[in-house]
Structure formats: structure tokens, C-alpha cells
């Protein structure tokens, strides 16, 4: 199991982005997974009731793709992650600094899903304006943002985080309870989780992944006080050395 401290010491945000989010032609597996997740996020954030003032992104990593559909539904966004270098990499992009990752191909794809590929620059600006804070969190703590306490949000989104952050199913179940406290009663949880995966690798480093089944995720979400509104698993068949993922679950639940 890859402890949070290992993430802090050795997760390289730029290598991660290059491996999984660059949309380059030689990354067929990563591209398939990314586009599938973007379509799922587009669909989930189009559901009735998925709008409000505040959204919290739990385990954001150095990425923004998970905010591209969400930013149309919420006014203010707070992004949380455990590792300093991931939060810094995200801030670099938010401030449009030199050397920040190029998300343009990904942003264009989402704009195309929304019906107007030409709106990509506008959408980038929207994300940059709406993300108000980038803070440290630990999903294994009862108050994930402690010692800071955030007012509960209208929605939380979490993509590909808990399965990496939790060593076993009991820890995963309690992490869902912990992050559940970040959302108001009546608010939503939007999640993208890989199924049947035991590891992912990039930059010659291997990170462990809690091997999950669809029903285990749904049961954990319900035990954390949520009612599942949408839960769709898609098979993932491509096998390469970067991960052994068998499927992806897109889930929306209401607290
Ligand atoms: N959401 C991004 C990043 C996923 S990578 C994406 O969809 O690509 C997994 C992330 O989980 C890393 O950024 C890592 O720093 C974070 N993480 C690992 N353990 C954590 C913990 N205990 N609490 C919060 N975040 C954690």
C-alpha cells in the first residue's frame, strides 16, 4: 500500500500529467480513459439539481479536467489535496504561470461535448476565476481539512483519489464518511472511481490502488449517508503497463 507520505515524497505531478492527461497519440489507454471520464462528468453535471454556490474537489491532484463541466454549475470552487507539489502544480495553471500544463486539448474536448468547441478560452477563464482556494486535506481524517473547517458545500467531486488513498475497504468506507461531512444535507457527491485496479504506474514508480467492485462502492456511499442517484460502470479493456484497471464507475449520490 502506498502511504500518503509516499505521495508527498515521490508523486511527480508533471510526469503524472504527461502520462495520463497529455492526449498525445502514443497514449491510447490513457486517452480512452480520460475521454470516457470527461463524458461521464459531462453527463453527471447535467443531472437535475446539480447546481449551487459551492463545490469542493477532494483529492484534486494537479488536474483540472474534473472541473470543466462542474464549473458551469457552481459559483465557487475549493480544491483539496494531500501533497504540496500537486497543489502547487494546480496553482501554477490557475495563475497561468510559465511551465504550467497545457489543458487546451482537454478543454476543447469538453466544450465540444457541451456543443461549442470554440468556447474553450472562456471555459479556462471560468475555471481560473472560480477556484478560490487550494488547500491541504487528508481523507483519512475525520475532519479532512483540519485544523481548518470549511462550511459544507453544495457538492463534492472526487476523481481517482479514494482508491489510491485507502489501504482497505474499511478505510475506504470511513474516508467516504469523512468527506461526506464536507457536503450539506441535500447536497451531492460526484465520483469517478476505477474498478478492479490494483496499481497504476508512471515515471518508473508504482502506486497501489484499492481493488474495488461496483457494489462495494455503492454500499460504502450509502453507509456514509448518501442515496445513490446514478451509478454506471463502464468496462475498460485496454491493458498496458501503466495500470490494470478493469472498469470505471461514475456515481452521483445525494446526502
Ligand atoms: N483527482 C486527480 C488526481 C488523482 S491521483 C485525477 O483525477 O487525476 C490521487 C491523488 O490523491 C493524489 O493527488 C494524491 O496526492 C491524493 N491523495 C493520496 N492520499 C491522500 C489522502 N490521504 N488524502 C487526500 N488526498 C490524498
Short mmCIF file of C-alpha atoms and ligand atoms in Angstrom, two decimals:
data_model
loop_
_atom_site.label_atom_id
_atom_site.label_comp_id
_atom_site.label_asym_id
_atom_site.label_seq_id
_atom_site.Cartn_x
_atom_site.Cartn_y
_atom_site.Cartn_z
CA UNK A 1 0.00 0.00 0.00
CA UNK A 2 1.24 3.46 -0.96
CA UNK A 3 1.05 5.68 2.13
CA UNK A 4 0.15 9.37 1.86
CA UNK A 5 3.75 10.23 2.81
CA UNK A 6 5.00 8.35 -0.23
CA UNK A 7 2.70 10.54 -2.35
CA UNK A 8 4.20 13.56 -0.65
CA UNK A 9 7.76 12.35 -1.25
CA UNK A 10 7.58 10.88 -4.70
CA UNK A 11 4.41 11.71 -6.66
CA UNK A 12 5.70 13.77 -9.58
CA UNK A 13 2.83 15.94 -10.85
CA UNK A 14 4.39 16.78 -14.20
CA UNK A 15 5.16 13.16 -15.01
CA UNK A 16 1.63 12.17 -13.94
CA UNK A 17 0.07 14.81 -16.19
CA UNK A 18 2.23 13.81 -19.12
CA UNK A 19 1.43 10.11 -18.73
CA UNK A 20 -2.33 10.35 -18.28
CA UNK A 21 -3.56 13.74 -19.49
CA UNK A 22 -1.44 14.84 -22.46
CA UNK A 23 -3.81 13.40 -25.10
CA UNK A 24 -0.80 12.52 -27.23
CA UNK A 25 -1.18 9.91 -29.94
CA UNK A 26 1.03 7.30 -28.28
CA UNK A 27 -1.15 7.10 -25.13
CA UNK A 28 -4.14 5.18 -26.35
CA UNK A 29 -5.14 3.70 -22.99
CA UNK A 30 -4.86 6.97 -21.07
CA UNK A 31 -6.76 8.87 -23.78
CA UNK A 32 -9.59 6.36 -23.84
CA UNK A 33 -9.95 6.55 -20.08
CA UNK A 34 -9.75 10.34 -19.98
CA UNK A 35 -12.35 10.88 -22.71
CA UNK A 36 -14.64 8.34 -21.09
CA UNK A 37 -14.33 10.16 -17.76
CA UNK A 38 -14.96 13.54 -19.38
CA UNK A 39 -18.14 12.19 -20.97
CA UNK A 40 -19.25 10.78 -17.61
CA UNK A 41 -18.57 14.07 -15.83
CA UNK A 42 -20.47 15.96 -18.55
CA UNK A 43 -23.43 13.65 -18.06
CA UNK A 44 -23.35 13.76 -14.26
CA UNK A 45 -23.12 17.55 -14.04
CA UNK A 46 -26.08 17.78 -16.42
CA UNK A 47 -28.38 15.98 -13.97
CA UNK A 48 -31.25 17.84 -12.31
CA UNK A 49 -30.28 19.53 -9.09
CA UNK A 50 -26.54 19.55 -9.69
CA UNK A 51 -26.04 23.21 -9.21
CA UNK A 52 -25.44 25.64 -6.39
CA UNK A 53 -22.94 28.04 -4.89
CA UNK A 54 -20.04 25.92 -3.74
CA UNK A 55 -18.19 22.85 -4.96
CA UNK A 56 -15.31 21.09 -3.19
CA UNK A 57 -12.92 18.91 -5.22
CA UNK A 58 -11.45 16.21 -2.97
CA UNK A 59 -8.04 14.83 -3.95
CA UNK A 60 -7.75 17.16 -6.94
CA UNK A 61 -4.14 16.24 -7.64
CA UNK A 62 -2.55 18.51 -10.27
CA UNK A 63 -5.58 18.17 -12.59
CA UNK A 64 -8.50 20.36 -13.66
CA UNK A 65 -10.38 18.11 -16.12
CA UNK A 66 -12.83 17.17 -13.34
CA UNK A 67 -13.84 20.85 -13.02
CA UNK A 68 -14.57 21.55 -16.69
CA UNK A 69 -18.22 20.52 -16.67
CA UNK A 70 -18.64 21.32 -12.97
CA UNK A 71 -17.61 24.96 -13.37
CA UNK A 72 -20.81 25.63 -15.33
CA UNK A 73 -22.94 24.56 -12.33
CA UNK A 74 -21.24 26.16 -9.32
CA UNK A 75 -20.06 29.67 -8.47
CA UNK A 76 -17.10 28.93 -6.21
CA UNK A 77 -14.74 26.00 -6.12
CA UNK A 78 -12.33 24.85 -3.42
CA UNK A 79 -9.74 22.24 -4.41
CA UNK A 80 -8.17 19.92 -1.82
CA UNK A 81 -5.20 17.57 -1.98
CA UNK A 82 -2.73 15.95 0.37
CA UNK A 83 0.51 16.69 -1.43
CA UNK A 84 2.18 20.08 -1.62
CA UNK A 85 3.62 19.59 -5.10
CA UNK A 86 0.22 18.70 -6.58
CA UNK A 87 -1.43 21.76 -5.09
CA UNK A 88 1.46 23.89 -6.37
CA UNK A 89 1.20 22.42 -9.87
CA UNK A 90 -2.54 23.18 -9.90
CA UNK A 91 -1.91 26.74 -8.71
CA UNK A 92 0.66 27.19 -11.44
CA UNK A 93 -2.04 26.52 -14.04
CA UNK A 94 -4.64 28.61 -12.20
CA UNK A 95 -2.25 31.58 -12.28
CA UNK A 96 -1.36 30.87 -15.89
CA UNK A 97 2.31 30.73 -14.98
CA UNK A 98 5.21 29.76 -17.17
CA UNK A 99 5.60 25.99 -17.44
CA UNK A 100 2.03 25.17 -16.44
CA UNK A 101 0.45 22.10 -18.03
CA UNK A 102 -1.35 22.56 -21.34
CA UNK A 103 -5.00 21.57 -20.80
CA UNK A 104 -6.24 23.12 -24.05
CA UNK A 105 -6.92 19.83 -25.93
CA UNK A 106 -8.89 18.54 -22.94
CA UNK A 107 -10.81 21.80 -22.51
CA UNK A 108 -11.68 21.78 -26.22
CA UNK A 109 -12.99 18.23 -25.97
CA UNK A 110 -15.33 19.19 -23.10
CA UNK A 111 -16.51 22.30 -24.96
CA UNK A 112 -17.29 20.05 -27.91
CA UNK A 113 -19.38 17.80 -25.62
CA UNK A 114 -21.22 20.92 -24.50
CA UNK A 115 -21.86 21.89 -28.11
CA UNK A 116 -19.34 24.64 -28.83
CA UNK A 117 -15.66 23.77 -29.21
CA UNK A 118 -14.87 27.45 -29.77
CA UNK A 119 -15.67 28.37 -26.16
CA UNK A 120 -12.51 26.78 -24.76
CA UNK A 121 -10.73 30.00 -23.76
CA UNK A 122 -13.83 31.23 -21.97
CA UNK A 123 -14.08 27.98 -20.07
CA UNK A 124 -10.44 28.09 -18.99
CA UNK A 125 -11.03 31.56 -17.64
CA UNK A 126 -14.12 30.37 -15.82
CA UNK A 127 -12.18 27.64 -14.03
CA UNK A 128 -9.36 30.04 -13.18
CA UNK A 129 -11.82 32.56 -11.75
CA UNK A 130 -13.97 30.13 -9.81
CA UNK A 131 -11.29 28.17 -7.95
CA UNK A 132 -10.94 30.35 -4.87
CA UNK A 133 -8.75 28.19 -2.63
CA UNK A 134 -6.39 25.23 -2.91
CA UNK A 135 -5.96 23.59 0.50
CA UNK A 136 -4.37 20.59 2.13
CA UNK A 137 -6.57 17.66 3.09
CA UNK A 138 -6.33 14.11 4.32
CA UNK A 139 -9.35 11.97 3.53
CA UNK A 140 -8.43 9.52 6.29
CA UNK A 141 -9.02 12.20 8.95
CA UNK A 142 -12.46 12.81 10.49
CA UNK A 143 -12.10 16.46 9.51
CA UNK A 144 -10.26 16.12 6.20
CA UNK A 145 -9.22 19.79 6.13
CA UNK A 146 -8.29 20.02 9.83
CA UNK A 147 -7.37 22.25 11.58
CA UNK A 148 -9.30 24.36 9.04
CA UNK A 149 -13.07 23.78 8.99
CA UNK A 150 -14.85 24.55 5.76
CA UNK A 151 -18.55 25.40 5.57
CA UNK A 152 -20.31 22.40 3.98
CA UNK A 153 -20.59 22.71 0.20
CA UNK A 154 -23.48 22.12 -2.20
CA UNK A 155 -21.49 19.43 -3.95
CA UNK A 156 -18.26 17.47 -3.68
CA UNK A 157 -16.48 15.87 -6.58
CA UNK A 158 -13.73 13.28 -6.22
CA UNK A 159 -11.95 11.55 -9.09
CA UNK A 160 -9.45 8.71 -8.77
CA UNK A 161 -8.48 9.67 -5.22
CA UNK A 162 -10.03 7.43 -2.57
CA UNK A 163 -8.98 4.18 -4.23
CA UNK A 164 -5.37 5.36 -4.05
CA UNK A 165 -5.62 6.90 -0.60
CA UNK A 166 -7.26 3.97 1.20
CA UNK A 167 -5.46 0.76 2.11
CA UNK A 168 -8.54 -1.42 2.56
CA UNK A 169 -12.33 -1.40 2.31
CA UNK A 170 -12.95 -0.27 5.94
CA UNK A 171 -10.62 2.71 5.35
CA UNK A 172 -12.44 3.49 2.07
CA UNK A 173 -15.79 3.36 3.87
CA UNK A 174 -14.61 5.67 6.62
CA UNK A 175 -13.00 8.05 4.10
CA UNK A 176 -16.39 8.40 2.41
CA UNK A 177 -17.91 9.29 5.78
CA UNK A 178 -15.13 11.81 6.35
CA UNK A 179 -15.56 13.57 3.01
CA UNK A 180 -19.34 13.31 3.40
CA UNK A 181 -19.07 15.91 6.19
CA UNK A 182 -17.85 18.41 3.56
CA UNK A 183 -21.26 18.43 1.82
CA UNK A 184 -24.58 19.85 3.04
CA UNK A 185 -27.57 17.61 3.68
CA UNK A 186 -29.40 17.60 0.33
CA UNK A 187 -26.12 18.27 -1.50
CA UNK A 188 -24.41 15.94 -3.95
CA UNK A 189 -21.41 13.67 -4.24
CA UNK A 190 -19.99 13.12 -7.74
CA UNK A 191 -17.41 10.40 -8.01
CA UNK A 192 -15.26 8.71 -10.65
CA UNK A 193 -13.56 5.55 -9.37
CA UNK A 194 -11.60 2.82 -11.10
CA UNK A 195 -12.79 -0.75 -10.57
CA UNK A 196 -10.70 -3.89 -10.29
CA UNK A 197 -7.43 -1.98 -10.32
CA UNK A 198 -4.54 -2.93 -8.04
CA UNK A 199 -1.89 -0.46 -9.24
CA UNK A 200 -1.07 2.41 -11.55
CA UNK A 201 2.40 3.41 -12.60
CA UNK A 202 4.22 6.33 -14.19
CA UNK A 203 7.72 7.75 -14.04
CA UNK A 204 9.03 4.28 -13.10
CA UNK A 205 7.02 4.32 -9.89
CA UNK A 206 4.16 2.12 -8.85
CA UNK A 207 1.24 3.34 -6.73
CA UNK A 208 -1.14 0.89 -5.12
CA UNK A 209 -4.86 1.01 -5.74
CA UNK A 210 -7.64 -0.49 -3.66
CA UNK A 211 -9.28 -3.13 -5.85
CA UNK A 212 -12.99 -2.25 -5.80
CA UNK A 213 -16.19 -3.67 -7.18
CA UNK A 214 -19.21 -1.58 -8.13
CA UNK A 215 -21.43 -2.90 -5.32
CA UNK A 216 -18.72 -2.18 -2.72
CA UNK A 217 -18.51 1.46 -3.77
CA UNK A 218 -22.30 1.85 -3.78
CA UNK A 219 -22.63 0.22 -0.36
CA UNK A 220 -19.88 2.47 1.05
CA UNK A 221 -21.60 5.58 -0.37
CA UNK A 222 -24.92 4.53 1.16
CA UNK A 223 -23.33 3.71 4.52
CA UNK A 224 -21.86 7.23 4.51
CA UNK A 225 -25.40 8.63 4.47
CA UNK A 226 -25.95 9.16 0.76
CA UNK A 227 -28.67 7.99 -1.58
CA UNK A 228 -27.29 6.82 -4.93
CA UNK A 229 -28.95 8.59 -7.89
CA UNK A 230 -26.78 7.34 -10.72
CA UNK A 231 -24.21 4.59 -10.82
CA UNK A 232 -22.77 3.49 -14.15
CA UNK A 233 -19.85 1.16 -14.62
CA UNK A 234 -18.08 1.04 -17.95
CA UNK A 235 -15.70 -1.77 -18.78
CA UNK A 236 -12.13 -0.89 -19.59
CA UNK A 237 -10.45 -3.48 -21.74
CA UNK A 238 -7.10 -2.00 -22.77
CA UNK A 239 -4.25 -3.47 -20.79
CA UNK A 240 -0.83 -1.85 -20.69
CA UNK A 241 1.96 -1.40 -18.16
CA UNK A 242 0.55 1.85 -16.73
CA UNK A 243 -2.41 0.27 -14.90
CA UNK A 244 -4.50 -2.87 -14.53
CA UNK A 245 -7.89 -1.13 -14.35
CA UNK A 246 -10.89 -3.27 -15.44
CA UNK A 247 -13.60 -0.67 -15.39
CA UNK A 248 -14.62 2.80 -14.31
CA UNK A 249 -17.55 3.76 -12.12
CA UNK A 250 -19.31 7.11 -12.43
CA UNK A 251 -21.56 7.76 -9.45
CA UNK A 252 -23.83 10.55 -8.26
CA UNK A 253 -25.43 10.47 -4.81
CA UNK A 254 -27.43 12.85 -2.67
CA UNK A 255 -26.76 13.31 1.02
N1 LIG B 1 -8.08 13.80 -8.97
C1 LIG B 1 -6.89 13.67 -9.78
C2 LIG B 1 -5.69 13.09 -9.03
C3 LIG B 1 -5.79 11.64 -8.66
S1 LIG B 1 -4.20 11.00 -8.14
C4 LIG B 1 -7.22 12.90 -11.05
O1 LIG B 1 -8.40 12.60 -11.27
O2 LIG B 1 -6.31 12.60 -11.83
C5 LIG B 1 -4.52 10.65 -6.46
C6 LIG B 1 -4.43 11.89 -5.59
O3 LIG B 1 -4.82 11.52 -4.25
C7 LIG B 1 -3.03 12.48 -5.49
O4 LIG B 1 -3.09 13.83 -5.87
C8 LIG B 1 -2.68 12.35 -4.02
O5 LIG B 1 -1.92 13.43 -3.54
C9 LIG B 1 -4.03 12.28 -3.35
N2 LIG B 1 -4.01 11.61 -2.05
C10 LIG B 1 -3.36 10.49 -1.69
N3 LIG B 1 -3.62 10.20 -0.40
C11 LIG B 1 -4.46 11.16 0.06
C12 LIG B 1 -5.11 11.41 1.31
N4 LIG B 1 -4.91 10.62 2.37
N5 LIG B 1 -5.93 12.49 1.40
C13 LIG B 1 -6.13 13.30 0.34
N6 LIG B 1 -5.55 13.11 -0.85
C14 LIG B 1 -4.74 12.06 -1.00
#
